[in-house]
Amino acid sequence: MNCNYACGSAEHNIHRRQFLGTLAAGTGAVVGGLGWFAQPAFAEQMARQQKRMLVINMHGGLSQLESWDPKPGTATGGPFRAIPTSVPGIHISELLPHTAKQMHHLALVRSLNTKNDDHGKGTYMMLTGRRQMPGQDYPQIGAVVSRALDTSTRSLPGHILITPGGGGGRSADSAYLGPKYASIVLGNGNPPQNTSLPGGLTVAAAAQQDELRRLANNRFLSRRRTAQTDAYTQSYEGAQELMRQREAFDLTKESAKDHERYGTHDFGRHCLMARRLLEKGVTFVQISHSNYDTHNENFNFHFEQLGEFDRPFATLVQDLYDRGMLENTLVVVLSEFGRTPNVNQYYGRDHWGRAWSVCLGGAGIVRGAVIGKTNDKGTEVTEREADAGHLFHTYLKALGLNSKGHFDLGGRQVLMADPAVGPIKELLA
Amino acid sequence: MKADPKAAHVAQEFTHDAPLITCRFDPTGRFIFATAEDRAILRWDLATGQKTVFTAHDSWVGALAFTPDGTTLVSAGYDDQLIWWPATAEKPAPVRKVKAHAGWIRALAVSKDGKQLASGGNDRVVKLWSLADGAPVREFPGHDRDVYSLLFHPSGQFLLSGDLKGQVHQWEIGSGKLARKFEGKDLHSYNGGQQVDFGGVRSLALTPDSKHLLAAGLHKATNPLGAVHEPIALRFEWESGKLLKSHISEDVKQGVLWRIIAHPDGPLIGCSGGGNGGFLLFWAADAEKPFHKFSLGNTAREMDLHPDGLQIATAHYDKKLRLTKLSPKPAAPAAAPAKKA
C-alpha cells in the first residue's frame, strides 16, 4: 500500500471515527469499541495489566480421548484410563498426571465441532477464528493479540512462535495487520536469526555504520516517505532492538534447576523459553509440539508425546501462577482437530473435527470449568456445541478486549473476530 | 507330519465382538486364548469352538503366558497388573492380582522349567516373578525406553529383553547383571520431521538349536505416523553376537512383524500386519527374502504356533481369530453320482 502521509494516514492522524468514538465514550454513549484501540488511556491500562497469551499447538491433531475427554471402558475409549484431577469430578487421561494436578488453574471445552478434518484448514480456523475462504486472509490470534495489546513501552516483538525445528525468520501470519505484528520464529527455540554482530565488527563500529544509515534514511524519507519505507524502517529498527535484547532469548541465563524441572528435551526447553519471554513482556508466545497425527499406533505415540508434554506444561502453569503471571496470561492448548473415536486397524486414530476438546486457563478464564459434553462414545457433541469462532471471541474477551470491536486500518474498519458468533460466556471469569 | 508352509490355508475362524490384540495356545494345545479391545480375555476350545470370556482387567490385555502344564494363565494388562487365572475353569475368576509395573505391561515370558515369570513394559524395567505364587524375585532396570519383548534362554541362565530403541539386553538371571547387548539398530528410527521414535523389538525368538537369536519388528519407516514401514527380522549369531542376516519382505510396504517364530522344522515364520493386510511370511534360515507369503485376509496383530507345529493362530482387527493349518486341505468328499433323468 503506497500512502502519502501528507494526505493523512492511520499512523499519524486521528481518525474521524476514532475521534467520534472517543468523544462518544466521553459523553457516556455506547459505541461498541470504535476507536478503543488507539486510546492512550486504554493502552496504558492494558500495559499495567500486562495481558499476555500463551498458545501450545499440539501439531497434527491431539486425541481428545487420550487427553481432555477420556472414555475408558467404551468401544472407542482405547486402553488408557482416566485419572482424577485437582478439581473434584474432572477426570483426564492418565497420560497427563502432572497436568491433572494443575486442573484448578485450567478449564476444558469438550464440545468443539469444527466440521473440518483437514490439517491446513483446521490450523487456519483454530488460529484465525474463521474458515479459510478464497481471496480472504485473516491475521492469526498472535498477530491480533500483539496488535491489540501493543504498547509504546514494548521493546521486544509482541508475537513469537517457538517451533520444533527450522531456522527461524518471520512468518506471513498477520494479514492486513502488517509485518510489525507478524510472528518472529525461534526455530528449535534458538534466538532469532541474524541477531548477533558479524565476527570482527565491534559495537562501536556497528553504531557508526548505523548512524550513517540513519542519515541516509532520513534524507530519503524527507522526500519519498511511503508505508513501505516505514515498514522497512520499522523492521530495521525492530531487528536492532532484537540485537540489543538478544539476552532475552538466552536460555543459559535460566538456572540449572529450572532446566532440570522443565526437562532437557526440546519441548521442555521451549516451555522454559516461553516462560522467559512472557516474563520479559512478550505479549504472545506460541509453542508447537509435534507430532500428534497418529494414524498409526496412536496409543504408543500419545504415550511418547504426552509423556514429553505433561511435565513441562504443568511446570509452566505452576510457575506462571507462582510468579503472579497466570492471572494475566491466557493459556490455550489447541490443535487443528481431534482424532476419531474409532480405532483403526493400525491401532491408530484418524482426523476428527466433529467432537473434540481444547484446554484453557489463566487470564479471564473460569478455573476448573468444563464446558460442553460429548456422548458416551465421543462421536458427537451433546451439549454446548462450539467452534473455532467461539473460541477466538473467548480468547479476546478473556484478555479484556472487546471481541466485537474492530481494527481501524487506514480508515477501514475490520472486525477482530467473526461477527456471526460470540464468546463462550460460561468460560469467562 | 511335517509342516508344509506352501499348503497353508485358513481352516477355522473364531469371532468376537471387538478387534483382537494377541493370542496364545495353551501348552496342552486344547485351547486358543486371545485378548480384545473390549478388555476381555477369550478362550476357545479348539475341539468344540466353545468361547469363554475372562474379565478383570481395567484396560487392554497385551500379553498372555501359561504354566507348562497349562493349568494356570497369567495375563498382563495395560493397567499395571498381572492376573493369575485357572486356565481351564468353566467360570474363570482371578486367583491373584499383582500391581507389577507403572503403566503398560507389554510382554511376558516363562522360563523353561516353569518356575519363573518375566514381565516388562512402559516403565522400562524388566521384572522376574515366581510363577507359582507371584512373589517378586528380581528387577532388571537399564532399558532407555519401553520394553517390548521378552525371552528366556533355554539354558536357564539368561533372560533377553527387547526395547523401542532396537536394543536387546541379555541379563544374567542369577546375578541380575547385564551380560551384553545386541544392537538391532535397523529396528528403530527417529523421524525428525514427525519428532517421534518408532520401531522396536516387537518379538524375540531363538532357533531350536539356540545358535541364532531373532529380533523382529519393522524398518524403512518413511512415515511412522502414517504406517509406512516394512517388516524385518534380524538374525544374530548367539555365540558372537554378530548380525548374520536380515530377513525382509520387500513387497509388503506397510507392515510390521508382530511375532517371529523359528519353527522346529526349520523355517522362520513371521506374522505381518499393516496397510497391506495380514500375512504369514516364511523364510529359509539362510534367505533374505521369504520363500512363501500367505495372505490372511485381514490385518494380523499377533500369532502363535500350536504345540503340534501344524497350526498357527492369528489375532485380527476384524474381530476374528484365524486358525491356519500348515498342511494340505483334506480332500473334499467325492461328489455323489448325478441322477439319471
mmCIF file with all atom_site columns, C-alpha atoms in Angstrom, chain B residues 134-204:
data_model
loop_
_atom_site.group_PDB
_atom_site.id
_atom_site.type_symbol
_atom_site.label_atom_id
_atom_site.label_alt_id
_atom_site.label_comp_id
_atom_site.label_asym_id
_atom_site.label_entity_id
_atom_site.label_seq_id
_atom_site.pdbx_PDB_ins_code
_atom_site.Cartn_x
_atom_site.Cartn_y
_atom_site.Cartn_z
_atom_site.occupancy
_atom_site.B_iso_or_equiv
_atom_site.pdbx_formal_charge
_atom_site.auth_seq_id
_atom_site.auth_comp_id
_atom_site.auth_asym_id
_atom_site.auth_atom_id
_atom_site.pdbx_PDB_model_num
ATOM 1  C CA . GLY B 1 134 ? 3.570  -64.201 42.199 1.00 0.00 ? 134 GLY B CA 1
ATOM 2  C CA . ALA B 1 135 ? 6.346  -63.255 44.592 1.00 0.00 ? 135 ALA B CA 1
ATOM 3  C CA . PRO B 1 136 ? 8.843  -60.743 43.205 1.00 0.00 ? 136 PRO B CA 1
ATOM 4  C CA . VAL B 1 137 ? 12.271 -62.251 42.568 1.00 0.00 ? 137 VAL B CA 1
ATOM 5  C CA . ARG B 1 138 ? 14.423 -59.637 40.851 1.00 0.00 ? 138 ARG B CA 1
ATOM 6  C CA . GLU B 1 139 ? 14.349 -56.468 38.796 1.00 0.00 ? 139 GLU B CA 1
ATOM 7  C CA . PHE B 1 140 ? 16.446 -55.625 35.764 1.00 0.00 ? 140 PHE B CA 1
ATOM 8  C CA . PRO B 1 141 ? 16.487 -51.858 35.248 1.00 0.00 ? 141 PRO B CA 1
ATOM 9  C CA . GLY B 1 142 ? 18.521 -50.411 32.406 1.00 0.00 ? 142 GLY B CA 1
ATOM 10 C CA . HIS B 1 143 ? 16.443 -50.020 29.273 1.00 0.00 ? 143 HIS B CA 1
ATOM 11 C CA . ASP B 1 144 ? 16.318 -46.463 27.930 1.00 0.00 ? 144 ASP B CA 1
ATOM 12 C CA . ARG B 1 145 ? 12.851 -46.872 26.515 1.00 0.00 ? 145 ARG B CA 1
ATOM 13 C CA . ASP B 1 146 ? 9.771  -49.107 26.695 1.00 0.00 ? 146 ASP B CA 1
ATOM 14 C CA . VAL B 1 147 ? 10.324 -52.857 26.901 1.00 0.00 ? 147 VAL B CA 1
ATOM 15 C CA . TYR B 1 148 ? 8.507  -54.570 24.039 1.00 0.00 ? 148 TYR B CA 1
ATOM 16 C CA . SER B 1 149 ? 9.531  -58.231 24.157 1.00 0.00 ? 149 SER B CA 1
ATOM 17 C CA . LEU B 1 150 ? 10.971 -60.924 26.416 1.00 0.00 ? 150 LEU B CA 1
ATOM 18 C CA . LEU B 1 151 ? 12.501 -64.369 26.012 1.00 0.00 ? 151 LEU B CA 1
ATOM 19 C CA . PHE B 1 152 ? 14.128 -66.855 28.363 1.00 0.00 ? 152 PHE B CA 1
ATOM 20 C CA . HIS B 1 153 ? 17.213 -68.606 27.065 1.00 0.00 ? 153 HIS B CA 1
ATOM 21 C CA . PRO B 1 154 ? 16.640 -72.368 27.389 1.00 0.00 ? 154 PRO B CA 1
ATOM 22 C CA . SER B 1 155 ? 19.880 -72.712 29.391 1.00 0.00 ? 155 SER B CA 1
ATOM 23 C CA . GLY B 1 156 ? 18.077 -71.058 32.290 1.00 0.00 ? 156 GLY B CA 1
ATOM 24 C CA . GLN B 1 157 ? 20.975 -68.658 32.717 1.00 0.00 ? 157 GLN B CA 1
ATOM 25 C CA . PHE B 1 158 ? 19.776 -65.699 30.706 1.00 0.00 ? 158 PHE B CA 1
ATOM 26 C CA . LEU B 1 159 ? 16.760 -63.551 30.123 1.00 0.00 ? 159 LEU B CA 1
ATOM 27 C CA . LEU B 1 160 ? 16.501 -61.432 26.971 1.00 0.00 ? 160 LEU B CA 1
ATOM 28 C CA . SER B 1 161 ? 14.519 -58.210 26.669 1.00 0.00 ? 161 SER B CA 1
ATOM 29 C CA . GLY B 1 162 ? 13.991 -56.021 23.609 1.00 0.00 ? 162 GLY B CA 1
ATOM 30 C CA . ASP B 1 163 ? 13.043 -52.345 23.641 1.00 0.00 ? 163 ASP B CA 1
ATOM 31 C CA . LEU B 1 164 ? 11.766 -49.496 21.493 1.00 0.00 ? 164 LEU B CA 1
ATOM 32 C CA . LYS B 1 165 ? 15.284 -48.432 20.541 1.00 0.00 ? 165 LYS B CA 1
ATOM 33 C CA . GLY B 1 166 ? 16.016 -51.818 18.968 1.00 0.00 ? 166 GLY B CA 1
ATOM 34 C CA . GLN B 1 167 ? 18.292 -52.961 21.760 1.00 0.00 ? 167 GLN B CA 1
ATOM 35 C CA . VAL B 1 168 ? 18.200 -56.485 23.143 1.00 0.00 ? 168 VAL B CA 1
ATOM 36 C CA . HIS B 1 169 ? 19.554 -56.797 26.654 1.00 0.00 ? 169 HIS B CA 1
ATOM 37 C CA . GLN B 1 170 ? 20.930 -60.148 27.786 1.00 0.00 ? 170 GLN B CA 1
ATOM 38 C CA . TRP B 1 171 ? 20.545 -60.388 31.563 1.00 0.00 ? 171 TRP B CA 1
ATOM 39 C CA . GLU B 1 172 ? 22.179 -62.895 33.885 1.00 0.00 ? 172 GLU B CA 1
ATOM 40 C CA . ILE B 1 173 ? 19.227 -64.224 35.812 1.00 0.00 ? 173 ILE B CA 1
ATOM 41 C CA . GLY B 1 174 ? 21.245 -65.272 38.842 1.00 0.00 ? 174 GLY B CA 1
ATOM 42 C CA . SER B 1 175 ? 23.067 -62.015 39.411 1.00 0.00 ? 175 SER B CA 1
ATOM 43 C CA . GLY B 1 176 ? 20.768 -59.545 37.679 1.00 0.00 ? 176 GLY B CA 1
ATOM 44 C CA . LYS B 1 177 ? 23.722 -58.184 35.733 1.00 0.00 ? 177 LYS B CA 1
ATOM 45 C CA . LEU B 1 178 ? 23.595 -57.107 32.131 1.00 0.00 ? 178 LEU B CA 1
ATOM 46 C CA . ALA B 1 179 ? 25.746 -59.627 30.268 1.00 0.00 ? 179 ALA B CA 1
ATOM 47 C CA . ARG B 1 180 ? 25.708 -57.895 26.874 1.00 0.00 ? 180 ARG B CA 1
ATOM 48 C CA . LYS B 1 181 ? 23.541 -56.090 24.357 1.00 0.00 ? 181 LYS B CA 1
ATOM 49 C CA . PHE B 1 182 ? 22.540 -56.979 20.826 1.00 0.00 ? 182 PHE B CA 1
ATOM 50 C CA . GLU B 1 183 ? 22.178 -53.787 18.795 1.00 0.00 ? 183 GLU B CA 1
ATOM 51 C CA . GLY B 1 184 ? 19.196 -54.073 16.460 1.00 0.00 ? 184 GLY B CA 1
ATOM 52 C CA . LYS B 1 185 ? 19.678 -50.636 15.004 1.00 0.00 ? 185 LYS B CA 1
ATOM 53 C CA . ASP B 1 186 ? 17.612 -51.394 11.923 1.00 0.00 ? 186 ASP B CA 1
ATOM 54 C CA . LEU B 1 187 ? 14.594 -51.954 14.144 1.00 0.00 ? 187 LEU B CA 1
ATOM 55 C CA . HIS B 1 188 ? 14.445 -48.344 15.321 1.00 0.00 ? 188 HIS B CA 1
ATOM 56 C CA . SER B 1 189 ? 14.390 -44.933 13.727 1.00 0.00 ? 189 SER B CA 1
ATOM 57 C CA . TYR B 1 190 ? 13.844 -41.394 14.862 1.00 0.00 ? 190 TYR B CA 1
ATOM 58 C CA . ASN B 1 191 ? 11.821 -39.320 12.446 1.00 0.00 ? 191 ASN B CA 1
ATOM 59 C CA . GLY B 1 192 ? 12.939 -35.712 12.805 1.00 0.00 ? 192 GLY B CA 1
ATOM 60 C CA . GLY B 1 193 ? 10.034 -34.300 10.825 1.00 0.00 ? 193 GLY B CA 1
ATOM 61 C CA . GLN B 1 194 ? 7.439  -36.022 12.944 1.00 0.00 ? 194 GLN B CA 1
ATOM 62 C CA . GLN B 1 195 ? 9.600  -35.877 16.077 1.00 0.00 ? 195 GLN B CA 1
ATOM 63 C CA . VAL B 1 196 ? 8.918  -39.477 17.019 1.00 0.00 ? 196 VAL B CA 1
ATOM 64 C CA . ASP B 1 197 ? 10.869 -42.584 17.930 1.00 0.00 ? 197 ASP B CA 1
ATOM 65 C CA . PHE B 1 198 ? 9.468  -45.613 16.200 1.00 0.00 ? 198 PHE B CA 1
ATOM 66 C CA . GLY B 1 199 ? 10.017 -49.304 15.724 1.00 0.00 ? 199 GLY B CA 1
ATOM 67 C CA . GLY B 1 200 ? 11.263 -51.550 18.466 1.00 0.00 ? 200 GLY B CA 1
ATOM 68 C CA . VAL B 1 201 ? 11.945 -55.205 19.071 1.00 0.00 ? 201 VAL B CA 1
ATOM 69 C CA . ARG B 1 202 ? 8.397  -56.441 18.727 1.00 0.00 ? 202 ARG B CA 1
ATOM 70 C CA . SER B 1 203 ? 9.341  -60.089 19.099 1.00 0.00 ? 203 SER B CA 1
ATOM 71 C CA . LEU B 1 204 ? 12.287 -62.281 20.100 1.00 0.00 ? 204 LEU B CA 1
#
